[in-house]
Coordinates of N, CA and C in Angstrom, one line a residue:
X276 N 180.4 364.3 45.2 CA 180.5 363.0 44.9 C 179.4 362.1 45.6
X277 N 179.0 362.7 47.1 CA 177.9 361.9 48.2 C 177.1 362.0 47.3
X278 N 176.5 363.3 46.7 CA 175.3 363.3 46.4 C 175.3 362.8 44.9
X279 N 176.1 362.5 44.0 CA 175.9 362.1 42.6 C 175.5 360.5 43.0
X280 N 176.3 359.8 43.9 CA 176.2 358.5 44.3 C 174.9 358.3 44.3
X281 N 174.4 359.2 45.6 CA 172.5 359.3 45.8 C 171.7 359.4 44.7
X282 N 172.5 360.2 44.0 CA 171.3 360.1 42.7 C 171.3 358.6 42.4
X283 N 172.5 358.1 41.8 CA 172.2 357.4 41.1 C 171.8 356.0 41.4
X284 N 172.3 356.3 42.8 CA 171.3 355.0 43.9 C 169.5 354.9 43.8
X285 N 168.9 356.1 43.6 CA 167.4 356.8 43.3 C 167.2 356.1 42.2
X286 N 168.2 356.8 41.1 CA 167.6 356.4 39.8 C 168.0 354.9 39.8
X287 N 169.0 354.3 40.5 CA 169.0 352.9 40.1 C 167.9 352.3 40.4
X288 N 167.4 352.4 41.8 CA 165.9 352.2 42.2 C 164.8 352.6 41.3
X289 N 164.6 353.3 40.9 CA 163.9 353.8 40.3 C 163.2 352.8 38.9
X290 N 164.8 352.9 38.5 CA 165.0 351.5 37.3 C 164.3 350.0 37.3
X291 N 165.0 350.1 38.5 CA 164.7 348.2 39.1 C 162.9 348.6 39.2
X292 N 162.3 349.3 40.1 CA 161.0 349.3 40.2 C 160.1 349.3 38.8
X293 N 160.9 349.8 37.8 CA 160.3 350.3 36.5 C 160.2 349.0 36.2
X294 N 161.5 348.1 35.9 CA 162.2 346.7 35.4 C 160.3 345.6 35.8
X295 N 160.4 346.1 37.3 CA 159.4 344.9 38.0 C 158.1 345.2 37.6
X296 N 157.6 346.1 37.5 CA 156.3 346.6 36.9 C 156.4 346.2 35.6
X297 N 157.6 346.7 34.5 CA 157.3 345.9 33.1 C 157.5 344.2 33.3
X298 N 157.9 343.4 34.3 CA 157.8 342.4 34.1 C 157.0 341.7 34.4
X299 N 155.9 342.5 35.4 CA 154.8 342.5 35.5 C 153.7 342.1 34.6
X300 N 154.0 343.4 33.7 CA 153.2 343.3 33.0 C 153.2 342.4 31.8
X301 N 154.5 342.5 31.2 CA 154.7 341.4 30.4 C 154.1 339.6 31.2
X302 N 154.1 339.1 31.9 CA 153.6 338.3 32.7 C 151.7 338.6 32.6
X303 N 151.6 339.2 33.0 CA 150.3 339.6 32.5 C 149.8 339.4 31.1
X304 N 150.4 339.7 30.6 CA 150.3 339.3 28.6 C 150.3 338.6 28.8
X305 N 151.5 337.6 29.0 CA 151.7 336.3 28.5 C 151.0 335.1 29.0
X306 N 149.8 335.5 30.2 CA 148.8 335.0 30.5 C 147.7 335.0 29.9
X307 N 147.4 336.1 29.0 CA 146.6 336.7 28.5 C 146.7 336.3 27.2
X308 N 147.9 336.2 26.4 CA 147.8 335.3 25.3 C 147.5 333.6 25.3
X309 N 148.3 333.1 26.7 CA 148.3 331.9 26.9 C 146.2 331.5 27.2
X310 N 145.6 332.4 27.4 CA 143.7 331.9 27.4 C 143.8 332.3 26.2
X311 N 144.4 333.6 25.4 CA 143.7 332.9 24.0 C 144.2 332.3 23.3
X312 N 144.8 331.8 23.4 CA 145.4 330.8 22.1 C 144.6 329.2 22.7
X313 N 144.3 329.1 24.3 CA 143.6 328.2 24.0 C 142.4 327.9 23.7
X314 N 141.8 329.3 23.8 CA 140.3 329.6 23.3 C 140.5 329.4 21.7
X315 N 141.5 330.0 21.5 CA 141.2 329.4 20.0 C 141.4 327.9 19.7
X316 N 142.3 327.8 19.9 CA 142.8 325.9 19.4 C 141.5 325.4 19.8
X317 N 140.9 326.0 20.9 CA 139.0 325.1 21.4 C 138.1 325.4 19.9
X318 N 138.1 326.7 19.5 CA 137.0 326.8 18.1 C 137.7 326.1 17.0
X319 N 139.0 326.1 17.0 CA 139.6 325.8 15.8 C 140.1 324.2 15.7
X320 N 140.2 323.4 17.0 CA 140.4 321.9 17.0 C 141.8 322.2 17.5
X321 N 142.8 322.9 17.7 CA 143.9 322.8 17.7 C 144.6 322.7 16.7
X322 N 143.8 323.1 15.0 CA 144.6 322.2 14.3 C 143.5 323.3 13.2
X323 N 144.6 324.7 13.2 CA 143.6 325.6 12.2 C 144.4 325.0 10.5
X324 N 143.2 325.8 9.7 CA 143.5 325.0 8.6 C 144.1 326.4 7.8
X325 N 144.6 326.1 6.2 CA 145.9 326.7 6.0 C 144.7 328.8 5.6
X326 N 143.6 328.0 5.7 CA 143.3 329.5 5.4 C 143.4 330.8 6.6
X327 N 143.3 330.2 7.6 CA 142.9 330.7 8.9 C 144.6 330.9 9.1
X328 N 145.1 330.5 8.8 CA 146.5 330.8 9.2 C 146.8 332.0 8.1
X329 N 146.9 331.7 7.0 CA 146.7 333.0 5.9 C 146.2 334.4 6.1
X330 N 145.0 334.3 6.9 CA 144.2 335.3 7.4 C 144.9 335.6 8.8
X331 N 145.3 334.7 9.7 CA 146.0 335.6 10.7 C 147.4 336.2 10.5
X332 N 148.1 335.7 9.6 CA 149.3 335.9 9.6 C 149.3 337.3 8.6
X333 N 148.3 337.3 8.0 CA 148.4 339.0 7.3 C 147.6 340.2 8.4
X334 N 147.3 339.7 9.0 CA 146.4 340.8 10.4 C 147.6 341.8 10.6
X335 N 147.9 342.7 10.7 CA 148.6 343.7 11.1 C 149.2 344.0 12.7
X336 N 150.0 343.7 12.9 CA 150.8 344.1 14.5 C 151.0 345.3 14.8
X337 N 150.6 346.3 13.9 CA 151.3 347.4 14.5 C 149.8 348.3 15.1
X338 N 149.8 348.6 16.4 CA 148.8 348.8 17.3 C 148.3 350.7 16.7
X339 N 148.9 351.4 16.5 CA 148.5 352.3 15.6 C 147.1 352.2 14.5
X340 N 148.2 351.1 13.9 CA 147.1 351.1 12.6 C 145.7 350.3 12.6
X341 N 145.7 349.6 14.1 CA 144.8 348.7 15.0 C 144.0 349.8 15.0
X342 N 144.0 351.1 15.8 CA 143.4 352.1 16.6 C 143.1 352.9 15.7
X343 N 143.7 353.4 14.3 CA 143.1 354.2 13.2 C 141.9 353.6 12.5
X344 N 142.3 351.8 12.2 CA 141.4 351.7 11.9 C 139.9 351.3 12.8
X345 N 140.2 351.1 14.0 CA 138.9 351.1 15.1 C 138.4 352.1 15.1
X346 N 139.3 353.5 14.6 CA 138.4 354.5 14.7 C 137.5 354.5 13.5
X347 N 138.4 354.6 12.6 CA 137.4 355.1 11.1 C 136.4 353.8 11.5
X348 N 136.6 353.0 12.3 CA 135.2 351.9 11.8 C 133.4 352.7 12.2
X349 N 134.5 353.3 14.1 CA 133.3 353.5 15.0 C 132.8 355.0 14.3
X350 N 133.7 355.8 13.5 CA 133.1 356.8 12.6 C 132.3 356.4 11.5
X351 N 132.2 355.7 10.7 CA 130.9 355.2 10.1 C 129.3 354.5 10.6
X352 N 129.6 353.9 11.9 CA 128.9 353.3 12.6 C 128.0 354.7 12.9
X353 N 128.5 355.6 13.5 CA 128.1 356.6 14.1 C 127.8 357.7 12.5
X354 N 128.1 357.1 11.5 CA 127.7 358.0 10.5 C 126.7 357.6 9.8
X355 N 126.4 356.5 10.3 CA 124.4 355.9 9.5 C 123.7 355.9 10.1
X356 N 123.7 357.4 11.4 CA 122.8 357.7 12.5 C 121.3 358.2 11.7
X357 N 120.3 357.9 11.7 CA 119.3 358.8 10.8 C 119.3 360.0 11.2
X358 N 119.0 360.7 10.2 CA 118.8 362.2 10.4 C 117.4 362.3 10.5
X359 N 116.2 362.0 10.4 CA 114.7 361.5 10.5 C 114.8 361.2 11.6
X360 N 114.3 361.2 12.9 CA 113.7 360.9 14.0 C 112.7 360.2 13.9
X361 N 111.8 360.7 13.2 CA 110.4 360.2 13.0 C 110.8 358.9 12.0
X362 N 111.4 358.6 10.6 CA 111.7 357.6 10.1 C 112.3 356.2 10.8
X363 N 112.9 357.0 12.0 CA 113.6 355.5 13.0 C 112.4 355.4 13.7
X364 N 111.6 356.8 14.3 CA 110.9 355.6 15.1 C 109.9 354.4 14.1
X365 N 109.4 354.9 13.0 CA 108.4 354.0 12.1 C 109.0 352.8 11.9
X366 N 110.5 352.9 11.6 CA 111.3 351.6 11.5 C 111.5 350.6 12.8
X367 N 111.2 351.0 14.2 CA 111.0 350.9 15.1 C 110.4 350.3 15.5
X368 N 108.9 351.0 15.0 CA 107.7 350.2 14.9 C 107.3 349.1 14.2
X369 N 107.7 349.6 12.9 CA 107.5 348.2 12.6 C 108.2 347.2 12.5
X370 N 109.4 347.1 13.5 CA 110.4 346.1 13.6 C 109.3 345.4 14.8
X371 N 109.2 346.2 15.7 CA 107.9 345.7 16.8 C 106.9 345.2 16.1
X372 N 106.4 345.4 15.2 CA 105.3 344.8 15.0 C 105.4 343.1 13.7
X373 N 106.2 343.4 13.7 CA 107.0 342.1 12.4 C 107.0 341.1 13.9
X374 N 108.0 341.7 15.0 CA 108.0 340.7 15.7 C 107.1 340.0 16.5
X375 N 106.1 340.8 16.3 CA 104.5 340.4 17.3 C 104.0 339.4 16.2
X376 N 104.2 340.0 14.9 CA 103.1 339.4 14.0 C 103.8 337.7 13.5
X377 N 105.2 337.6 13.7 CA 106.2 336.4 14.0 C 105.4 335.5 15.4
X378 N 105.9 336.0 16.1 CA 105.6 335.2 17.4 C 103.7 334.8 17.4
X379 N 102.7 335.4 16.7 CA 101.5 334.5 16.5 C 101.5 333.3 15.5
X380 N 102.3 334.3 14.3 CA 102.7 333.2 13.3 C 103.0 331.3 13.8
X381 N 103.7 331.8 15.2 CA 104.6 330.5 15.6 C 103.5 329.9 16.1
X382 N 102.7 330.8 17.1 CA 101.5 330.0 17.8 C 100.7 329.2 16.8
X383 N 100.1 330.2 15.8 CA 99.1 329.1 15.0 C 100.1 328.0 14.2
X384 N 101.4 328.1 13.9 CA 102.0 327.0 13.5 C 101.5 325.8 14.4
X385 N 101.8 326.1 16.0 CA 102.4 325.6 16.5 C 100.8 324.6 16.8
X386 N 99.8 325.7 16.8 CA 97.8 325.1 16.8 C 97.2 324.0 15.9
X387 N 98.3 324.3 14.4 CA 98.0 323.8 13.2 C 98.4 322.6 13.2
X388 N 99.5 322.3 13.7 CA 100.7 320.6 14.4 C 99.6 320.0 15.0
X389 N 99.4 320.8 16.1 CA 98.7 320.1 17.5 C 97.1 319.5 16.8
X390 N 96.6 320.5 16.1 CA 95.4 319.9 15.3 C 95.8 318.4 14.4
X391 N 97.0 319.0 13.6 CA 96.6 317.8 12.5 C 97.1 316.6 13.3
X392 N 97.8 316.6 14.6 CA 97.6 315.4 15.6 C 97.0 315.0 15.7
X393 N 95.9 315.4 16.6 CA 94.8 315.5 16.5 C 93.9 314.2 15.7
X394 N 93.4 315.5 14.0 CA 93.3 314.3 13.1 C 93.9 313.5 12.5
X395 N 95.1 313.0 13.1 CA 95.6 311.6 12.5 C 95.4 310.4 13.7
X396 N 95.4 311.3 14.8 CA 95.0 310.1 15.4 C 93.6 309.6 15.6
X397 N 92.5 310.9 15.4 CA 91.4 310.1 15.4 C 91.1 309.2 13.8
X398 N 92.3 309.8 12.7 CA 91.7 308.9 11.6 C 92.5 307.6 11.6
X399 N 93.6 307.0 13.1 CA 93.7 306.0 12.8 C 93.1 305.5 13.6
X400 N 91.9 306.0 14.7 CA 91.2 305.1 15.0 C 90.0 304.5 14.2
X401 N 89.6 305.3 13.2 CA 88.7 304.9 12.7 C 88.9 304.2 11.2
X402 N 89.8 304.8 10.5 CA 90.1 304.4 9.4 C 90.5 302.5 8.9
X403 N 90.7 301.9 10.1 CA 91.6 300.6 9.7 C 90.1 299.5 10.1
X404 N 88.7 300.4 10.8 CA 87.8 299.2 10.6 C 86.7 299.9 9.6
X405 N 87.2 300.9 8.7 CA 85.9 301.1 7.8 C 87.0 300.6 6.7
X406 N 88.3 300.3 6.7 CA 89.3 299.2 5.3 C 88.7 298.2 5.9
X407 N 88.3 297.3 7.1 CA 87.8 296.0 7.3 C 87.0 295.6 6.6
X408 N 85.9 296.9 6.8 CA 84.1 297.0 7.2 C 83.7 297.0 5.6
X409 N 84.9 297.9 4.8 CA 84.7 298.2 3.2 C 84.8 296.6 2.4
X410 N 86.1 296.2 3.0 CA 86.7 294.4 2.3 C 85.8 293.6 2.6
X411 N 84.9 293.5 3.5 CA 83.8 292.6 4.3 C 82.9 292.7 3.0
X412 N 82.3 293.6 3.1 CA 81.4 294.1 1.9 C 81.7 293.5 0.6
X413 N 82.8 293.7 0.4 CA 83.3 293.9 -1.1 C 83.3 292.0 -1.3
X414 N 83.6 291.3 -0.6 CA 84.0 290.1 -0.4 C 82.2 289.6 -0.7
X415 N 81.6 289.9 -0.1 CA 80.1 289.7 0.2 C 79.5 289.9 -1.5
X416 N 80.2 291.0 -1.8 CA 79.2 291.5 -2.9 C 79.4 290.7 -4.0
X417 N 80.7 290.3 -3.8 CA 81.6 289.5 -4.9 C 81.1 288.3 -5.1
X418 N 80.9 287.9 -4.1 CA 80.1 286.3 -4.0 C 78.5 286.1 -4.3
X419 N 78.4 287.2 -4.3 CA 76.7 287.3 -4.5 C 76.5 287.6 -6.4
X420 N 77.2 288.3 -6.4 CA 77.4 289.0 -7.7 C 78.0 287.5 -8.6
X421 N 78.7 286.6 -8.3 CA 79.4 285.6 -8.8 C 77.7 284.2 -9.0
X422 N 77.0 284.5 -8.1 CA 75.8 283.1 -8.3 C 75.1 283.7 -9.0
X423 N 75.1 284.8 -9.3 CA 74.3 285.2 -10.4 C 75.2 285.8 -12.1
X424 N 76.1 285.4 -11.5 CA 76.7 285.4 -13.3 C 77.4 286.5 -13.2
X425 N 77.6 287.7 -12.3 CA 77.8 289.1 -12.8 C 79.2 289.3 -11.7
X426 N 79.9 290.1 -12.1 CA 81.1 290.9 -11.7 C 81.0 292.1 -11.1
X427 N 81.6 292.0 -9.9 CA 81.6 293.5 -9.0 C 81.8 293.6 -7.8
X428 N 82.0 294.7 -7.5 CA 83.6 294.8 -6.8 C 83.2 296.8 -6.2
X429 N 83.1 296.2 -4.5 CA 83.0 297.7 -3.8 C 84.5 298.2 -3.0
X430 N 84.6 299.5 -3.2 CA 86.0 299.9 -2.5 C 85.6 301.1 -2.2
X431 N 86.8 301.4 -2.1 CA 86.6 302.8 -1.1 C 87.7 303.8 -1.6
X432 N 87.2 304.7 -2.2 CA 87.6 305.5 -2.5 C 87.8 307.2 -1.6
X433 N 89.2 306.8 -1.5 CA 90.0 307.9 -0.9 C 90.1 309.5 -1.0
X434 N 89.9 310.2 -0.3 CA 90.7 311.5 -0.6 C 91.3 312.3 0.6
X435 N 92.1 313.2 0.3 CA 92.7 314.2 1.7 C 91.6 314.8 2.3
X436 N 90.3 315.1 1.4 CA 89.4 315.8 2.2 C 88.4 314.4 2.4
X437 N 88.6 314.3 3.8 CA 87.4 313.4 4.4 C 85.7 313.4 4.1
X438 N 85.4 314.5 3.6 CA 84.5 314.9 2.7 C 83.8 314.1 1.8
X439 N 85.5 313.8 0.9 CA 84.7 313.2 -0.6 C 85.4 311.6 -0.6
X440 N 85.4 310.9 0.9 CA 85.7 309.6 1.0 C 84.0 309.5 0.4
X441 N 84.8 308.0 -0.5 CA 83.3 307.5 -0.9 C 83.7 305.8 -1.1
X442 N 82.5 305.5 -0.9 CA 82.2 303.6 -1.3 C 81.8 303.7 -2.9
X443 N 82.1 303.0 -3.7 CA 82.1 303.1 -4.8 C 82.3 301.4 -5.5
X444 N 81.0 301.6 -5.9 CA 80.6 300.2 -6.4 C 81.0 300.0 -8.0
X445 N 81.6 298.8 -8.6 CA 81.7 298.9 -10.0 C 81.2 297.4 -10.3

Protein backbone atom coordinates (compact mmCIF):
# COMPACT_ATOMS: atom_id res chain seq x y z
CA UNK A 1 0.00 0.00 0.00
CA UNK A 2 3.44 2.37 0.95
CA UNK A 3 4.51 1.83 -2.36
CA UNK A 4 1.16 2.23 -4.49
CA UNK A 5 0.74 5.57 -2.47
CA UNK A 6 4.46 6.50 -3.89
CA UNK A 7 3.52 5.79 -7.09
CA UNK A 8 0.81 7.74 -7.26
CA UNK A 9 2.43 10.62 -5.40
CA UNK A 10 5.20 10.46 -8.73
CA UNK A 11 2.58 10.25 -11.05
CA UNK A 12 0.62 13.01 -9.35
CA UNK A 13 3.75 15.06 -9.67
CA UNK A 14 4.42 14.05 -12.71
CA UNK A 15 0.87 15.41 -13.74
CA UNK A 16 1.05 18.78 -12.12
CA UNK A 17 4.60 19.34 -13.93
CA UNK A 18 2.99 18.20 -17.24
CA UNK A 19 -0.37 20.63 -16.15
CA UNK A 20 2.57 23.62 -15.84
CA UNK A 21 4.48 23.17 -18.93
CA UNK A 22 1.04 22.90 -21.00
CA UNK A 23 0.13 26.01 -19.32
CA UNK A 24 2.98 27.23 -20.28
CA UNK A 25 2.72 26.80 -23.33
CA UNK A 26 -0.72 27.69 -23.90
CA UNK A 27 0.36 31.24 -22.46
CA UNK A 28 2.89 31.26 -25.01
CA UNK A 29 0.18 30.99 -27.74
CA UNK A 30 -1.84 33.20 -26.41
CA UNK A 31 0.90 35.76 -26.61
CA UNK A 32 1.63 34.81 -29.83
CA UNK A 33 -1.82 35.20 -31.17
CA UNK A 34 -2.40 38.33 -29.10
CA UNK A 35 0.99 40.14 -31.70
CA UNK A 36 -0.93 38.76 -34.43
CA UNK A 37 -4.05 39.88 -34.36
CA UNK A 38 -2.59 43.16 -33.64
CA UNK A 39 -0.34 43.08 -36.60
CA UNK A 40 -3.23 42.41 -38.37
CA UNK A 41 -5.94 44.92 -37.23
CA UNK A 42 -2.45 47.44 -38.09
CA UNK A 43 -2.71 46.13 -42.13
CA UNK A 44 -6.36 45.82 -41.93
CA UNK A 45 -7.39 49.22 -39.86
CA UNK A 46 -8.95 47.17 -37.20
CA UNK A 47 -11.93 46.96 -39.14
CA UNK A 48 -11.37 43.94 -41.88
CA UNK A 49 -13.98 44.12 -44.50
CA UNK A 50 -16.59 41.28 -45.07
CA UNK A 51 -14.34 39.61 -47.76
CA UNK A 52 -11.27 39.17 -45.63
CA UNK A 53 -13.40 37.74 -43.04
CA UNK A 54 -14.88 35.21 -45.70
CA UNK A 55 -11.45 34.24 -46.66
CA UNK A 56 -10.31 33.74 -43.06
CA UNK A 57 -13.10 32.07 -41.82
CA UNK A 58 -12.87 29.31 -44.62
CA UNK A 59 -8.93 28.79 -43.95
CA UNK A 60 -8.77 25.34 -42.47
CA UNK A 61 -7.81 24.58 -38.61
CA UNK A 62 -6.90 21.42 -38.86
CA UNK A 63 -2.90 21.39 -38.68
CA UNK A 64 -2.57 18.16 -40.67
CA UNK A 65 -4.14 19.39 -43.63
CA UNK A 66 -1.89 22.72 -42.92
CA UNK A 67 1.34 20.37 -43.23
CA UNK A 68 0.06 18.09 -46.33
CA UNK A 69 -0.68 20.90 -48.00
CA UNK A 70 2.93 22.77 -47.19
CA UNK A 71 4.18 19.86 -48.39
CA UNK A 72 2.66 19.18 -51.74
CA UNK A 73 3.47 23.04 -52.16
CA UNK A 74 7.31 22.72 -51.30
CA UNK A 75 7.13 19.44 -53.77
CA UNK A 76 6.28 21.44 -56.83
CA UNK A 77 8.54 24.27 -56.00
CA UNK A 78 11.24 21.69 -55.92
CA UNK A 79 9.62 20.14 -59.03
CA UNK A 80 10.31 23.17 -61.59
CA UNK A 81 14.02 22.50 -60.79
CA UNK A 82 15.55 22.66 -64.51
CA UNK A 83 16.83 19.68 -65.70
CA UNK A 84 19.32 21.89 -68.17
CA UNK A 85 22.08 23.24 -66.22
CA UNK A 86 23.33 24.98 -68.99
CA UNK A 87 19.69 26.54 -69.82
CA UNK A 88 19.53 28.09 -66.08
CA UNK A 89 22.77 29.36 -66.34
CA UNK A 90 21.84 31.32 -69.95
CA UNK A 91 18.65 32.33 -68.11
CA UNK A 92 20.99 33.61 -65.49
CA UNK A 93 22.78 35.43 -67.65
CA UNK A 94 20.63 37.02 -69.22
CA UNK A 95 18.57 38.02 -66.18
CA UNK A 96 22.18 39.71 -65.39
CA UNK A 97 22.40 41.32 -68.25
CA UNK A 98 18.58 42.76 -68.62
CA UNK A 99 19.61 44.11 -65.32
CA UNK A 100 22.90 45.96 -66.34
CA UNK A 101 21.18 46.98 -69.50
CA UNK A 102 18.13 48.60 -66.98
CA UNK A 103 20.31 50.33 -64.68
CA UNK A 104 22.11 52.34 -67.96
CA UNK A 105 18.72 52.70 -69.28
CA UNK A 106 18.04 54.73 -65.86
CA UNK A 107 21.36 56.69 -66.19
CA UNK A 108 20.67 58.02 -69.71
CA UNK A 109 17.07 58.67 -68.50
CA UNK A 110 18.31 60.22 -65.88
CA UNK A 111 21.26 62.45 -68.53
CA UNK A 112 18.32 63.14 -70.83
CA UNK A 113 16.17 65.14 -67.66
CA UNK A 114 19.34 66.81 -66.64
CA UNK A 115 19.93 67.93 -70.33
CA UNK A 116 16.56 69.03 -71.29
CA UNK A 117 17.12 71.26 -67.90
CA UNK A 118 19.53 72.34 -69.14
CA UNK A 119 17.87 73.58 -72.39
CA UNK A 120 14.94 75.10 -70.82
CA UNK A 121 16.73 77.10 -68.86
CA UNK A 122 19.04 78.38 -71.26
CA UNK A 123 15.92 78.91 -73.59
CA UNK A 124 14.36 80.92 -70.96
CA UNK A 125 17.18 83.03 -70.84
CA UNK A 126 17.14 83.91 -74.16
CA UNK A 127 13.90 83.34 -75.54
CA UNK A 128 11.68 86.32 -73.77
CA UNK A 129 14.28 89.15 -75.33
CA UNK A 130 14.32 87.81 -78.89
CA UNK A 131 9.73 87.84 -78.24
CA UNK A 132 10.90 91.62 -77.21
CA UNK A 133 13.58 92.12 -79.88
CA UNK A 134 10.99 90.35 -82.62
CA UNK A 135 7.64 92.86 -81.34
CA UNK A 136 10.30 95.92 -81.46
CA UNK A 137 10.80 95.11 -85.07
CA UNK A 138 7.40 94.23 -85.95
CA UNK A 139 6.11 97.53 -84.37
CA UNK A 140 8.88 99.43 -86.35
CA UNK A 141 8.05 97.70 -89.53
CA UNK A 142 4.41 98.39 -89.18
CA UNK A 143 4.90 101.99 -88.94
CA UNK A 144 7.07 102.34 -91.73
CA UNK A 145 5.14 100.07 -93.91
CA UNK A 146 1.81 102.34 -92.82
CA UNK A 147 3.63 106.00 -94.34
CA UNK A 148 3.95 104.43 -97.23
CA UNK A 149 0.59 102.89 -97.84
CA UNK A 150 1.46 99.13 -97.37
CA UNK A 151 0.78 96.44 -94.67
CA UNK A 152 3.16 94.25 -92.82
CA UNK A 153 3.77 92.55 -90.10
CA UNK A 154 7.20 90.50 -88.78
CA UNK A 155 6.94 87.45 -86.21
CA UNK A 156 8.55 84.82 -85.31
CA UNK A 157 7.95 81.73 -86.14
CA UNK A 158 8.31 78.85 -83.79
CA UNK A 159 9.40 75.36 -83.70
CA UNK A 160 10.63 72.39 -81.19
CA UNK A 161 13.67 72.28 -83.26
CA UNK A 162 15.54 75.50 -82.47
CA UNK A 163 16.87 75.03 -85.92
CA UNK A 164 13.96 76.06 -87.94
CA UNK A 165 13.03 79.17 -85.51
CA UNK A 166 12.47 81.79 -88.11
CA UNK A 167 11.55 85.73 -88.45
CA UNK A 168 9.11 85.79 -90.96
CA UNK A 169 7.95 88.81 -92.71
CA UNK A 170 4.40 89.06 -94.44
Amino acid sequence: MKRSLAERQTAYSSFQEAVKRLDALVESHRQRVKQLLAAAKAVTGGNPDARLQEEFTALTEDVDELRQDAFQLRAEAEGIACANPRVLQEFQERQKKIADMEARLKDKDEEVATRQERIQELHDQWYPDLKRTVKKIDQTFQSNFRDIGCAGEVSLAEHADYDKFAVQIK
